[in-house]
């Protein structure tokens, strides 16, 4: 078995203690940092699909994500020197009035695992803060908005509307959260909807393709 395949399997299995050493061994054997990263992204794609299909649950997904982040720490110096290209920047946050962050945090992990750089604005984020972040980072590719309460669905609608009216362009808006449906996402003018963290990563990649 190649070292890259081993890295991929250990990430999928959530073996956070073993992954860093395996990543270093793969680098020492001459495997390229982007190839190793790609293997870990593929492992998290598998994990995300299993999560979406109900085969595994949040704890299992978190241990795999932790294993990947440990591997990425080892890779970072090599990725910087190889000039590896990420999928771009994603700005994420939970809309104003909503203090829930577990779902958002999972989405952040999965979108990072899909090769995006992520700026997490946190919870209860005012519309002006989203707009300010986009202005500060005009290279942003995806704006991911989360609403976990039926009472904050109007806040999500208002956020999407005001971001659109701001005249800022060049990025896609991805929405999700427990009460959100595809129909609601379409109605408020979002570019994409994801029912869970695994599919959010896939959708983010699809939106920029």
mmCIF file with all atom_site columns, C-alpha atoms in Angstrom:
data_model
loop_
_atom_site.group_PDB
_atom_site.id
_atom_site.type_symbol
_atom_site.label_atom_id
_atom_site.label_alt_id
_atom_site.label_comp_id
_atom_site.label_asym_id
_atom_site.label_entity_id
_atom_site.label_seq_id
_atom_site.pdbx_PDB_ins_code
_atom_site.Cartn_x
_atom_site.Cartn_y
_atom_site.Cartn_z
_atom_site.occupancy
_atom_site.B_iso_or_equiv
_atom_site.pdbx_formal_charge
_atom_site.auth_seq_id
_atom_site.auth_comp_id
_atom_site.auth_asym_id
_atom_site.auth_atom_id
_atom_site.pdbx_PDB_model_num
ATOM 1   C CA . UNK A 1 1   ? 0.000   0.000  0.000   1.00 0.00 ? 1   UNK A CA 1
ATOM 2   C CA . UNK A 1 2   ? 1.349   3.438  -0.931  1.00 0.00 ? 2   UNK A CA 1
ATOM 3   C CA . UNK A 1 3   ? 1.877   6.013  1.817   1.00 0.00 ? 3   UNK A CA 1
ATOM 4   C CA . UNK A 1 4   ? -0.721  8.319  0.241   1.00 0.00 ? 4   UNK A CA 1
ATOM 5   C CA . UNK A 1 5   ? -3.311  5.538  0.302   1.00 0.00 ? 5   UNK A CA 1
ATOM 6   C CA . UNK A 1 6   ? -2.432  4.900  3.928   1.00 0.00 ? 6   UNK A CA 1
ATOM 7   C CA . UNK A 1 7   ? -2.880  8.582  4.768   1.00 0.00 ? 7   UNK A CA 1
ATOM 8   C CA . UNK A 1 8   ? -6.258  8.541  3.028   1.00 0.00 ? 8   UNK A CA 1
ATOM 9   C CA . UNK A 1 9   ? -7.429  5.473  4.960   1.00 0.00 ? 9   UNK A CA 1
ATOM 10  C CA . UNK A 1 10  ? -6.253  6.788  8.332   1.00 0.00 ? 10  UNK A CA 1
ATOM 11  C CA . UNK A 1 11  ? -7.960  10.158 7.790   1.00 0.00 ? 11  UNK A CA 1
ATOM 12  C CA . UNK A 1 12  ? -11.211 8.412  6.883   1.00 0.00 ? 12  UNK A CA 1
ATOM 13  C CA . UNK A 1 13  ? -10.840 6.241  9.998   1.00 0.00 ? 13  UNK A CA 1
ATOM 14  C CA . UNK A 1 14  ? -10.178 9.281  12.189  1.00 0.00 ? 14  UNK A CA 1
ATOM 15  C CA . UNK A 1 15  ? -6.721  8.189  13.369  1.00 0.00 ? 15  UNK A CA 1
ATOM 16  C CA . UNK A 1 16  ? -5.525  11.666 14.374  1.00 0.00 ? 16  UNK A CA 1
ATOM 17  C CA . UNK A 1 17  ? -2.483  10.379 16.272  1.00 0.00 ? 17  UNK A CA 1
ATOM 18  C CA . UNK A 1 18  ? -1.174  8.382  13.286  1.00 0.00 ? 18  UNK A CA 1
ATOM 19  C CA . UNK A 1 19  ? -1.882  10.805 10.430  1.00 0.00 ? 19  UNK A CA 1
ATOM 20  C CA . UNK A 1 20  ? 0.872   13.425 11.069  1.00 0.00 ? 20  UNK A CA 1
ATOM 21  C CA . UNK A 1 21  ? 3.660   10.832 11.056  1.00 0.00 ? 21  UNK A CA 1
ATOM 22  C CA . UNK A 1 22  ? 2.252   9.179  7.929   1.00 0.00 ? 22  UNK A CA 1
ATOM 23  C CA . UNK A 1 23  ? 2.022   12.542 6.147   1.00 0.00 ? 23  UNK A CA 1
ATOM 24  C CA . UNK A 1 24  ? 5.663   13.241 7.039   1.00 0.00 ? 24  UNK A CA 1
ATOM 25  C CA . UNK A 1 25  ? 6.688   9.778  5.794   1.00 0.00 ? 25  UNK A CA 1
ATOM 26  C CA . UNK A 1 26  ? 4.842   10.405 2.515   1.00 0.00 ? 26  UNK A CA 1
ATOM 27  C CA . UNK A 1 27  ? 6.678   13.725 2.105   1.00 0.00 ? 27  UNK A CA 1
ATOM 28  C CA . UNK A 1 28  ? 10.007  12.050 2.923   1.00 0.00 ? 28  UNK A CA 1
ATOM 29  C CA . UNK A 1 29  ? 9.339   9.443  0.224   1.00 0.00 ? 29  UNK A CA 1
ATOM 30  C CA . UNK A 1 30  ? 8.912   12.207 -2.348  1.00 0.00 ? 30  UNK A CA 1
ATOM 31  C CA . UNK A 1 31  ? 5.103   12.430 -2.545  1.00 0.00 ? 31  UNK A CA 1
ATOM 32  C CA . UNK A 1 32  ? 4.012   15.972 -3.413  1.00 0.00 ? 32  UNK A CA 1
ATOM 33  C CA . UNK A 1 33  ? 2.168   18.035 -0.800  1.00 0.00 ? 33  UNK A CA 1
ATOM 34  C CA . UNK A 1 34  ? -0.774  18.825 -3.163  1.00 0.00 ? 34  UNK A CA 1
ATOM 35  C CA . UNK A 1 35  ? -1.183  15.072 -3.893  1.00 0.00 ? 35  UNK A CA 1
ATOM 36  C CA . UNK A 1 36  ? -1.237  14.241 -0.184  1.00 0.00 ? 36  UNK A CA 1
ATOM 37  C CA . UNK A 1 37  ? -3.734  17.038 0.450   1.00 0.00 ? 37  UNK A CA 1
ATOM 38  C CA . UNK A 1 38  ? -5.910  15.788 -2.400  1.00 0.00 ? 38  UNK A CA 1
ATOM 39  C CA . UNK A 1 39  ? -5.914  12.284 -0.862  1.00 0.00 ? 39  UNK A CA 1
ATOM 40  C CA . UNK A 1 40  ? -7.100  13.723 2.460   1.00 0.00 ? 40  UNK A CA 1
ATOM 41  C CA . UNK A 1 41  ? -9.794  15.791 0.716   1.00 0.00 ? 41  UNK A CA 1
ATOM 42  C CA . UNK A 1 42  ? -10.992 12.615 -1.030  1.00 0.00 ? 42  UNK A CA 1
ATOM 43  C CA . UNK A 1 43  ? -11.073 10.829 2.320   1.00 0.00 ? 43  UNK A CA 1
ATOM 44  C CA . UNK A 1 44  ? -13.269 13.589 3.750   1.00 0.00 ? 44  UNK A CA 1
ATOM 45  C CA . UNK A 1 45  ? -15.528 13.399 0.667   1.00 0.00 ? 45  UNK A CA 1
ATOM 46  C CA . UNK A 1 46  ? -16.141 9.744  1.559   1.00 0.00 ? 46  UNK A CA 1
ATOM 47  C CA . UNK A 1 47  ? -16.767 10.670 5.196   1.00 0.00 ? 47  UNK A CA 1
ATOM 48  C CA . UNK A 1 48  ? -19.125 13.479 4.155   1.00 0.00 ? 48  UNK A CA 1
ATOM 49  C CA . UNK A 1 49  ? -21.106 11.135 1.896   1.00 0.00 ? 49  UNK A CA 1
ATOM 50  C CA . UNK A 1 50  ? -21.436 8.590  4.696   1.00 0.00 ? 50  UNK A CA 1
ATOM 51  C CA . UNK A 1 51  ? -22.658 11.345 7.013   1.00 0.00 ? 51  UNK A CA 1
ATOM 52  C CA . UNK A 1 52  ? -25.197 12.551 4.425   1.00 0.00 ? 52  UNK A CA 1
ATOM 53  C CA . UNK A 1 53  ? -26.443 8.979  3.982   1.00 0.00 ? 53  UNK A CA 1
ATOM 54  C CA . UNK A 1 54  ? -26.845 8.441  7.730   1.00 0.00 ? 54  UNK A CA 1
ATOM 55  C CA . UNK A 1 55  ? -24.129 5.740  7.860   1.00 0.00 ? 55  UNK A CA 1
ATOM 56  C CA . UNK A 1 56  ? -22.089 7.751  10.395  1.00 0.00 ? 56  UNK A CA 1
ATOM 57  C CA . UNK A 1 57  ? -22.918 10.603 12.750  1.00 0.00 ? 57  UNK A CA 1
ATOM 58  C CA . UNK A 1 58  ? -21.396 13.870 13.989  1.00 0.00 ? 58  UNK A CA 1
ATOM 59  C CA . UNK A 1 59  ? -18.815 12.301 16.381  1.00 0.00 ? 59  UNK A CA 1
ATOM 60  C CA . UNK A 1 60  ? -17.336 10.086 13.645  1.00 0.00 ? 60  UNK A CA 1
ATOM 61  C CA . UNK A 1 61  ? -17.199 12.986 11.205  1.00 0.00 ? 61  UNK A CA 1
ATOM 62  C CA . UNK A 1 62  ? -15.468 15.173 13.778  1.00 0.00 ? 62  UNK A CA 1
ATOM 63  C CA . UNK A 1 63  ? -12.720 12.627 14.482  1.00 0.00 ? 63  UNK A CA 1
ATOM 64  C CA . UNK A 1 64  ? -11.987 12.316 10.752  1.00 0.00 ? 64  UNK A CA 1
ATOM 65  C CA . UNK A 1 65  ? -11.942 16.102 10.385  1.00 0.00 ? 65  UNK A CA 1
ATOM 66  C CA . UNK A 1 66  ? -9.558  16.328 13.354  1.00 0.00 ? 66  UNK A CA 1
ATOM 67  C CA . UNK A 1 67  ? -7.293  13.727 11.747  1.00 0.00 ? 67  UNK A CA 1
ATOM 68  C CA . UNK A 1 68  ? -7.230  15.719 8.522   1.00 0.00 ? 68  UNK A CA 1
ATOM 69  C CA . UNK A 1 69  ? -6.454  18.999 10.306  1.00 0.00 ? 69  UNK A CA 1
ATOM 70  C CA . UNK A 1 70  ? -3.491  17.323 12.034  1.00 0.00 ? 70  UNK A CA 1
ATOM 71  C CA . UNK A 1 71  ? -2.230  16.171 8.641   1.00 0.00 ? 71  UNK A CA 1
ATOM 72  C CA . UNK A 1 72  ? -2.703  19.619 7.102   1.00 0.00 ? 72  UNK A CA 1
ATOM 73  C CA . UNK A 1 73  ? -0.578  21.151 9.886   1.00 0.00 ? 73  UNK A CA 1
ATOM 74  C CA . UNK A 1 74  ? 2.333   18.966 8.758   1.00 0.00 ? 74  UNK A CA 1
ATOM 75  C CA . UNK A 1 75  ? 1.689   19.820 5.104   1.00 0.00 ? 75  UNK A CA 1
ATOM 76  C CA . UNK A 1 76  ? 1.372   23.609 5.436   1.00 0.00 ? 76  UNK A CA 1
ATOM 77  C CA . UNK A 1 77  ? 5.069   24.520 4.980   1.00 0.00 ? 77  UNK A CA 1
ATOM 78  C CA . UNK A 1 78  ? 5.338   22.249 1.939   1.00 0.00 ? 78  UNK A CA 1
ATOM 79  C CA . UNK A 1 79  ? 2.065   23.527 0.462   1.00 0.00 ? 79  UNK A CA 1
ATOM 80  C CA . UNK A 1 80  ? 3.281   27.117 0.803   1.00 0.00 ? 80  UNK A CA 1
ATOM 81  C CA . UNK A 1 81  ? 6.541   26.365 -0.978  1.00 0.00 ? 81  UNK A CA 1
ATOM 82  C CA . UNK A 1 82  ? 4.842   24.346 -3.728  1.00 0.00 ? 82  UNK A CA 1
ATOM 83  C CA . UNK A 1 83  ? 2.407   27.172 -4.450  1.00 0.00 ? 83  UNK A CA 1
ATOM 84  C CA . UNK A 1 84  ? -0.588  24.859 -4.079  1.00 0.00 ? 84  UNK A CA 1
ATOM 85  C CA . UNK A 1 85  ? -3.814  26.517 -5.130  1.00 0.00 ? 85  UNK A CA 1
ATOM 86  C CA . UNK A 1 86  ? -6.835  26.346 -2.852  1.00 0.00 ? 86  UNK A CA 1
ATOM 87  C CA . UNK A 1 87  ? -10.428 26.337 -4.069  1.00 0.00 ? 87  UNK A CA 1
ATOM 88  C CA . UNK A 1 88  ? -10.654 29.929 -2.889  1.00 0.00 ? 88  UNK A CA 1
ATOM 89  C CA . UNK A 1 89  ? -12.075 31.793 0.079   1.00 0.00 ? 89  UNK A CA 1
ATOM 90  C CA . UNK A 1 90  ? -15.341 31.066 1.866   1.00 0.00 ? 90  UNK A CA 1
ATOM 91  C CA . UNK A 1 91  ? -16.820 33.499 4.396   1.00 0.00 ? 91  UNK A CA 1
ATOM 92  C CA . UNK A 1 92  ? -19.217 31.791 6.805   1.00 0.00 ? 92  UNK A CA 1
ATOM 93  C CA . UNK A 1 93  ? -21.434 32.880 9.684   1.00 0.00 ? 93  UNK A CA 1
ATOM 94  C CA . UNK A 1 94  ? -24.722 32.339 11.501  1.00 0.00 ? 94  UNK A CA 1
ATOM 95  C CA . UNK A 1 95  ? -27.179 35.162 10.805  1.00 0.00 ? 95  UNK A CA 1
ATOM 96  C CA . UNK A 1 96  ? -28.233 37.896 13.250  1.00 0.00 ? 96  UNK A CA 1
ATOM 97  C CA . UNK A 1 97  ? -30.418 36.718 16.132  1.00 0.00 ? 97  UNK A CA 1
ATOM 98  C CA . UNK A 1 98  ? -29.146 33.122 15.979  1.00 0.00 ? 98  UNK A CA 1
ATOM 99  C CA . UNK A 1 99  ? -26.558 31.880 18.495  1.00 0.00 ? 99  UNK A CA 1
ATOM 100 C CA . UNK A 1 100 ? -26.218 28.307 17.198  1.00 0.00 ? 100 UNK A CA 1
ATOM 101 C CA . UNK A 1 101 ? -22.754 27.296 16.070  1.00 0.00 ? 101 UNK A CA 1
ATOM 102 C CA . UNK A 1 102 ? -22.443 23.478 16.068  1.00 0.00 ? 102 UNK A CA 1
ATOM 103 C CA . UNK A 1 103 ? -23.846 23.088 12.553  1.00 0.00 ? 103 UNK A CA 1
ATOM 104 C CA . UNK A 1 104 ? -21.844 26.055 11.285  1.00 0.00 ? 104 UNK A CA 1
ATOM 105 C CA . UNK A 1 105 ? -18.662 24.688 12.856  1.00 0.00 ? 105 UNK A CA 1
ATOM 106 C CA . UNK A 1 106 ? -19.194 21.330 11.142  1.00 0.00 ? 106 UNK A CA 1
ATOM 107 C CA . UNK A 1 107 ? -19.746 23.057 7.809   1.00 0.00 ? 107 UNK A CA 1
ATOM 108 C CA . UNK A 1 108 ? -16.557 25.071 8.370   1.00 0.00 ? 108 UNK A CA 1
ATOM 109 C CA . UNK A 1 109 ? -14.571 21.870 8.969   1.00 0.00 ? 109 UNK A CA 1
ATOM 110 C CA . UNK A 1 110 ? -15.998 20.163 5.896   1.00 0.00 ? 110 UNK A CA 1
ATOM 111 C CA . UNK A 1 111 ? -15.522 23.189 3.611   1.00 0.00 ? 111 UNK A CA 1
ATOM 112 C CA . UNK A 1 112 ? -11.909 23.514 4.817   1.00 0.00 ? 112 UNK A CA 1
ATOM 113 C CA . UNK A 1 113 ? -11.512 19.798 4.135   1.00 0.00 ? 113 UNK A CA 1
ATOM 114 C CA . UNK A 1 114 ? -12.727 20.439 0.581   1.00 0.00 ? 114 UNK A CA 1
ATOM 115 C CA . UNK A 1 115 ? -9.749  22.753 0.028   1.00 0.00 ? 115 UNK A CA 1
ATOM 116 C CA . UNK A 1 116 ? -11.219 26.171 0.803   1.00 0.00 ? 116 UNK A CA 1
ATOM 117 C CA . UNK A 1 117 ? -9.729  28.868 2.994   1.00 0.00 ? 117 UNK A CA 1
ATOM 118 C CA . UNK A 1 118 ? -12.418 29.851 5.504   1.00 0.00 ? 118 UNK A CA 1
ATOM 119 C CA . UNK A 1 119 ? -13.108 33.048 7.441   1.00 0.00 ? 119 UNK A CA 1
ATOM 120 C CA . UNK A 1 120 ? -15.610 32.247 10.209  1.00 0.00 ? 120 UNK A CA 1
ATOM 121 C CA . UNK A 1 121 ? -17.468 35.366 11.401  1.00 0.00 ? 121 UNK A CA 1
ATOM 122 C CA . UNK A 1 122 ? -19.137 33.431 14.227  1.00 0.00 ? 122 UNK A CA 1
ATOM 123 C CA . UNK A 1 123 ? -22.767 33.615 15.355  1.00 0.00 ? 123 UNK A CA 1
ATOM 124 C CA . UNK A 1 124 ? -25.382 36.382 15.553  1.00 0.00 ? 124 UNK A CA 1
ATOM 125 C CA . UNK A 1 125 ? -23.622 38.176 12.691  1.00 0.00 ? 125 UNK A CA 1
ATOM 126 C CA . UNK A 1 126 ? -25.153 41.520 11.632  1.00 0.00 ? 126 UNK A CA 1
ATOM 127 C CA . UNK A 1 127 ? -25.706 42.025 7.906   1.00 0.00 ? 127 UNK A CA 1
ATOM 128 C CA . UNK A 1 128 ? -23.237 44.922 7.882   1.00 0.00 ? 128 UNK A CA 1
ATOM 129 C CA . UNK A 1 129 ? -20.502 42.605 9.158   1.00 0.00 ? 129 UNK A CA 1
ATOM 130 C CA . UNK A 1 130 ? -21.035 40.154 6.278   1.00 0.00 ? 130 UNK A CA 1
ATOM 131 C CA . UNK A 1 131 ? -20.913 43.019 3.763   1.00 0.00 ? 131 UNK A CA 1
ATOM 132 C CA . UNK A 1 132 ? -17.812 44.494 5.409   1.00 0.00 ? 132 UNK A CA 1
ATOM 133 C CA . UNK A 1 133 ? -16.051 41.107 5.284   1.00 0.00 ? 133 UNK A CA 1
ATOM 134 C CA . UNK A 1 134 ? -16.834 40.743 1.567   1.00 0.00 ? 134 UNK A CA 1
ATOM 135 C CA . UNK A 1 135 ? -15.476 44.234 0.884   1.00 0.00 ? 135 UNK A CA 1
ATOM 136 C CA . UNK A 1 136 ? -12.299 43.418 2.836   1.00 0.00 ? 136 UNK A CA 1
ATOM 137 C CA . UNK A 1 137 ? -11.888 40.154 0.904   1.00 0.00 ? 137 UNK A CA 1
ATOM 138 C CA . UNK A 1 138 ? -13.025 40.823 -2.682  1.00 0.00 ? 138 UNK A CA 1
ATOM 139 C CA . UNK A 1 139 ? -11.508 37.474 -3.721  1.00 0.00 ? 139 UNK A CA 1
ATOM 140 C CA . UNK A 1 140 ? -14.224 35.590 -1.777  1.00 0.00 ? 140 UNK A CA 1
ATOM 141 C CA . UNK A 1 141 ? -15.814 32.775 -3.811  1.00 0.00 ? 141 UNK A CA 1
ATOM 142 C CA . UNK A 1 142 ? -18.559 31.538 -1.437  1.00 0.00 ? 142 UNK A CA 1
ATOM 143 C CA . UNK A 1 143 ? -20.626 33.261 1.255   1.00 0.00 ? 143 UNK A CA 1
ATOM 144 C CA . UNK A 1 144 ? -22.108 30.555 3.508   1.00 0.00 ? 144 UNK A CA 1
ATOM 145 C CA . UNK A 1 145 ? -25.022 31.630 5.715   1.00 0.00 ? 145 UNK A CA 1
ATOM 146 C CA . UNK A 1 146 ? -26.522 29.519 8.487   1.00 0.00 ? 146 UNK A CA 1
ATOM 147 C CA . UNK A 1 147 ? -29.884 29.834 10.264  1.00 0.00 ? 147 UNK A CA 1
ATOM 148 C CA . UNK A 1 148 ? -30.831 27.179 12.823  1.00 0.00 ? 148 UNK A CA 1
ATOM 149 C CA . UNK A 1 149 ? -34.139 28.585 14.069  1.00 0.00 ? 149 UNK A CA 1
ATOM 150 C CA . UNK A 1 150 ? -37.441 29.150 12.281  1.00 0.00 ? 150 UNK A CA 1
ATOM 151 C CA . UNK A 1 151 ? -37.489 32.579 13.979  1.00 0.00 ? 151 UNK A CA 1
ATOM 152 C CA . UNK A 1 152 ? -34.248 33.576 12.209  1.00 0.00 ? 152 UNK A CA 1
ATOM 153 C CA . UNK A 1 153 ? -35.377 32.546 8.722   1.00 0.00 ? 153 UNK A CA 1
ATOM 154 C CA . UNK A 1 154 ? -36.491 36.173 8.070   1.00 0.00 ? 154 UNK A CA 1
ATOM 155 C CA . UNK A 1 155 ? -33.009 37.291 9.138   1.00 0.00 ? 155 UNK A CA 1
ATOM 156 C CA . UNK A 1 156 ? -31.503 34.913 6.559   1.00 0.00 ? 156 UNK A CA 1
ATOM 157 C CA . UNK A 1 157 ? -33.832 36.303 3.880   1.00 0.00 ? 157 UNK A CA 1
ATOM 158 C CA . UNK A 1 158 ? -32.886 39.875 4.811   1.00 0.00 ? 158 UNK A CA 1
ATOM 159 C CA . UNK A 1 159 ? -29.153 39.059 4.800   1.00 0.00 ? 159 UNK A CA 1
ATOM 160 C CA . UNK A 1 160 ? -29.285 37.523 1.315   1.00 0.00 ? 160 UNK A CA 1
ATOM 161 C CA . UNK A 1 161 ? -31.378 40.441 0.074   1.00 0.00 ? 161 UNK A CA 1
ATOM 162 C CA . UNK A 1 162 ? -29.087 43.158 1.442   1.00 0.00 ? 162 UNK A CA 1
ATOM 163 C CA . UNK A 1 163 ? -25.925 41.410 0.236   1.00 0.00 ? 163 UNK A CA 1
ATOM 164 C CA . UNK A 1 164 ? -27.478 41.288 -3.249  1.00 0.00 ? 164 UNK A CA 1
ATOM 165 C CA . UNK A 1 165 ? -28.531 44.957 -3.048  1.00 0.00 ? 165 UNK A CA 1
ATOM 166 C CA . UNK A 1 166 ? -25.030 45.992 -1.934  1.00 0.00 ? 166 UNK A CA 1
ATOM 167 C CA . UNK A 1 167 ? -23.887 45.534 -5.520  1.00 0.00 ? 167 UNK A CA 1
ATOM 168 C CA . UNK A 1 168 ? -21.031 43.235 -4.471  1.00 0.00 ? 168 UNK A CA 1
ATOM 169 C CA . UNK A 1 169 ? -20.465 40.398 -6.927  1.00 0.00 ? 169 UNK A CA 1
ATOM 170 C CA . UNK A 1 170 ? -18.076 37.593 -7.823  1.00 0.00 ? 170 UNK A CA 1
ATOM 171 C CA . UNK A 1 171 ? -19.212 35.078 -5.211  1.00 0.00 ? 171 UNK A CA 1
ATOM 172 C CA . UNK A 1 172 ? -21.996 32.564 -4.654  1.00 0.00 ? 172 UNK A CA 1
ATOM 173 C CA . UNK A 1 173 ? -24.351 32.476 -1.649  1.00 0.00 ? 173 UNK A CA 1
ATOM 174 C CA . UNK A 1 174 ? -24.826 29.084 0.023   1.00 0.00 ? 174 UNK A CA 1
ATOM 175 C CA . UNK A 1 175 ? -27.463 28.689 2.760   1.00 0.00 ? 175 UNK A CA 1
ATOM 176 C CA . UNK A 1 176 ? -28.420 25.963 5.208   1.00 0.00 ? 176 UNK A CA 1
ATOM 177 C CA . UNK A 1 177 ? -29.649 25.094 8.679   1.00 0.00 ? 177 UNK A CA 1
ATOM 178 C CA . UNK A 1 178 ? -32.296 22.899 10.284  1.00 0.00 ? 178 UNK A CA 1
ATOM 179 C CA . UNK A 1 179 ? -35.456 24.797 9.171   1.00 0.00 ? 179 UNK A CA 1
ATOM 180 C CA . UNK A 1 180 ? -34.118 25.767 5.726   1.00 0.00 ? 180 UNK A CA 1
ATOM 181 C CA . UNK A 1 181 ? -35.342 23.974 2.616   1.00 0.00 ? 181 UNK A CA 1
ATOM 182 C CA . UNK A 1 182 ? -34.308 24.097 -1.014  1.00 0.00 ? 182 UNK A CA 1
ATOM 183 C CA . UNK A 1 183 ? -37.588 25.843 -1.821  1.00 0.00 ? 183 UNK A CA 1
ATOM 184 C CA . UNK A 1 184 ? -36.881 28.562 0.761   1.00 0.00 ? 184 UNK A CA 1
ATOM 185 C CA . UNK A 1 185 ? -33.310 28.956 -0.527  1.00 0.00 ? 185 UNK A CA 1
ATOM 186 C CA . UNK A 1 186 ? -34.654 29.439 -4.062  1.00 0.00 ? 186 UNK A CA 1
ATOM 187 C CA . UNK A 1 187 ? -37.326 31.857 -2.832  1.00 0.00 ? 187 UNK A CA 1
ATOM 188 C CA . UNK A 1 188 ? -34.809 34.158 -1.093  1.00 0.00 ? 188 UNK A CA 1
ATOM 189 C CA . UNK A 1 189 ? -32.418 34.134 -4.055  1.00 0.00 ? 189 UNK A CA 1
ATOM 190 C CA . UNK A 1 190 ? -29.559 32.011 -2.709  1.00 0.00 ? 190 UNK A CA 1
ATOM 191 C CA . UNK A 1 191 ? -27.312 30.278 -5.257  1.00 0.00 ? 191 UNK A CA 1
ATOM 192 C CA . UNK A 1 192 ? -27.206 27.000 -3.376  1.00 0.00 ? 192 UNK A CA 1
ATOM 193 C CA . UNK A 1 193 ? -28.664 25.031 -0.461  1.00 0.00 ? 193 UNK A CA 1
ATOM 194 C CA . UNK A 1 194 ? -27.133 22.270 1.624   1.00 0.00 ? 194 UNK A CA 1
ATOM 195 C CA . UNK A 1 195 ? -29.072 20.127 4.110   1.00 0.00 ? 195 UNK A CA 1
ATOM 196 C CA . UNK A 1 196 ? -25.979 19.092 6.087   1.00 0.00 ? 196 UNK A CA 1
ATOM 197 C CA . UNK A 1 197 ? -22.241 19.640 6.489   1.00 0.00 ? 197 UNK A CA 1
ATOM 198 C CA . UNK A 1 198 ? -21.145 16.893 4.100   1.00 0.00 ? 198 UNK A CA 1
ATOM 199 C CA . UNK A 1 199 ? -23.272 18.162 1.250   1.00 0.00 ? 199 UNK A CA 1
ATOM 200 C CA . UNK A 1 200 ? -22.278 21.778 2.024   1.00 0.00 ? 200 UNK A CA 1
ATOM 201 C CA . UNK A 1 201 ? -18.692 20.993 1.049   1.00 0.00 ? 201 UNK A CA 1
ATOM 202 C CA . UNK A 1 202 ? -19.807 19.293 -2.167  1.00 0.00 ? 202 UNK A CA 1
ATOM 203 C CA . UNK A 1 203 ? -22.190 22.154 -3.005  1.00 0.00 ? 203 UNK A CA 1
ATOM 204 C CA . UNK A 1 204 ? -19.512 24.788 -2.347  1.00 0.00 ? 204 UNK A CA 1
ATOM 205 C CA . UNK A 1 205 ? -17.223 23.063 -4.875  1.00 0.00 ? 205 UNK A CA 1
ATOM 206 C CA . UNK A 1 206 ? -20.083 22.758 -7.376  1.00 0.00 ? 206 UNK A CA 1
ATOM 207 C CA . UNK A 1 207 ? -20.947 26.454 -7.070  1.00 0.00 ? 207 UNK A CA 1
ATOM 208 C CA . UNK A 1 208 ? -17.450 27.589 -8.086  1.00 0.00 ? 208 UNK A CA 1
ATOM 209 C CA . UNK A 1 209 ? -16.937 24.968 -10.800 1.00 0.00 ? 209 UNK A CA 1
#
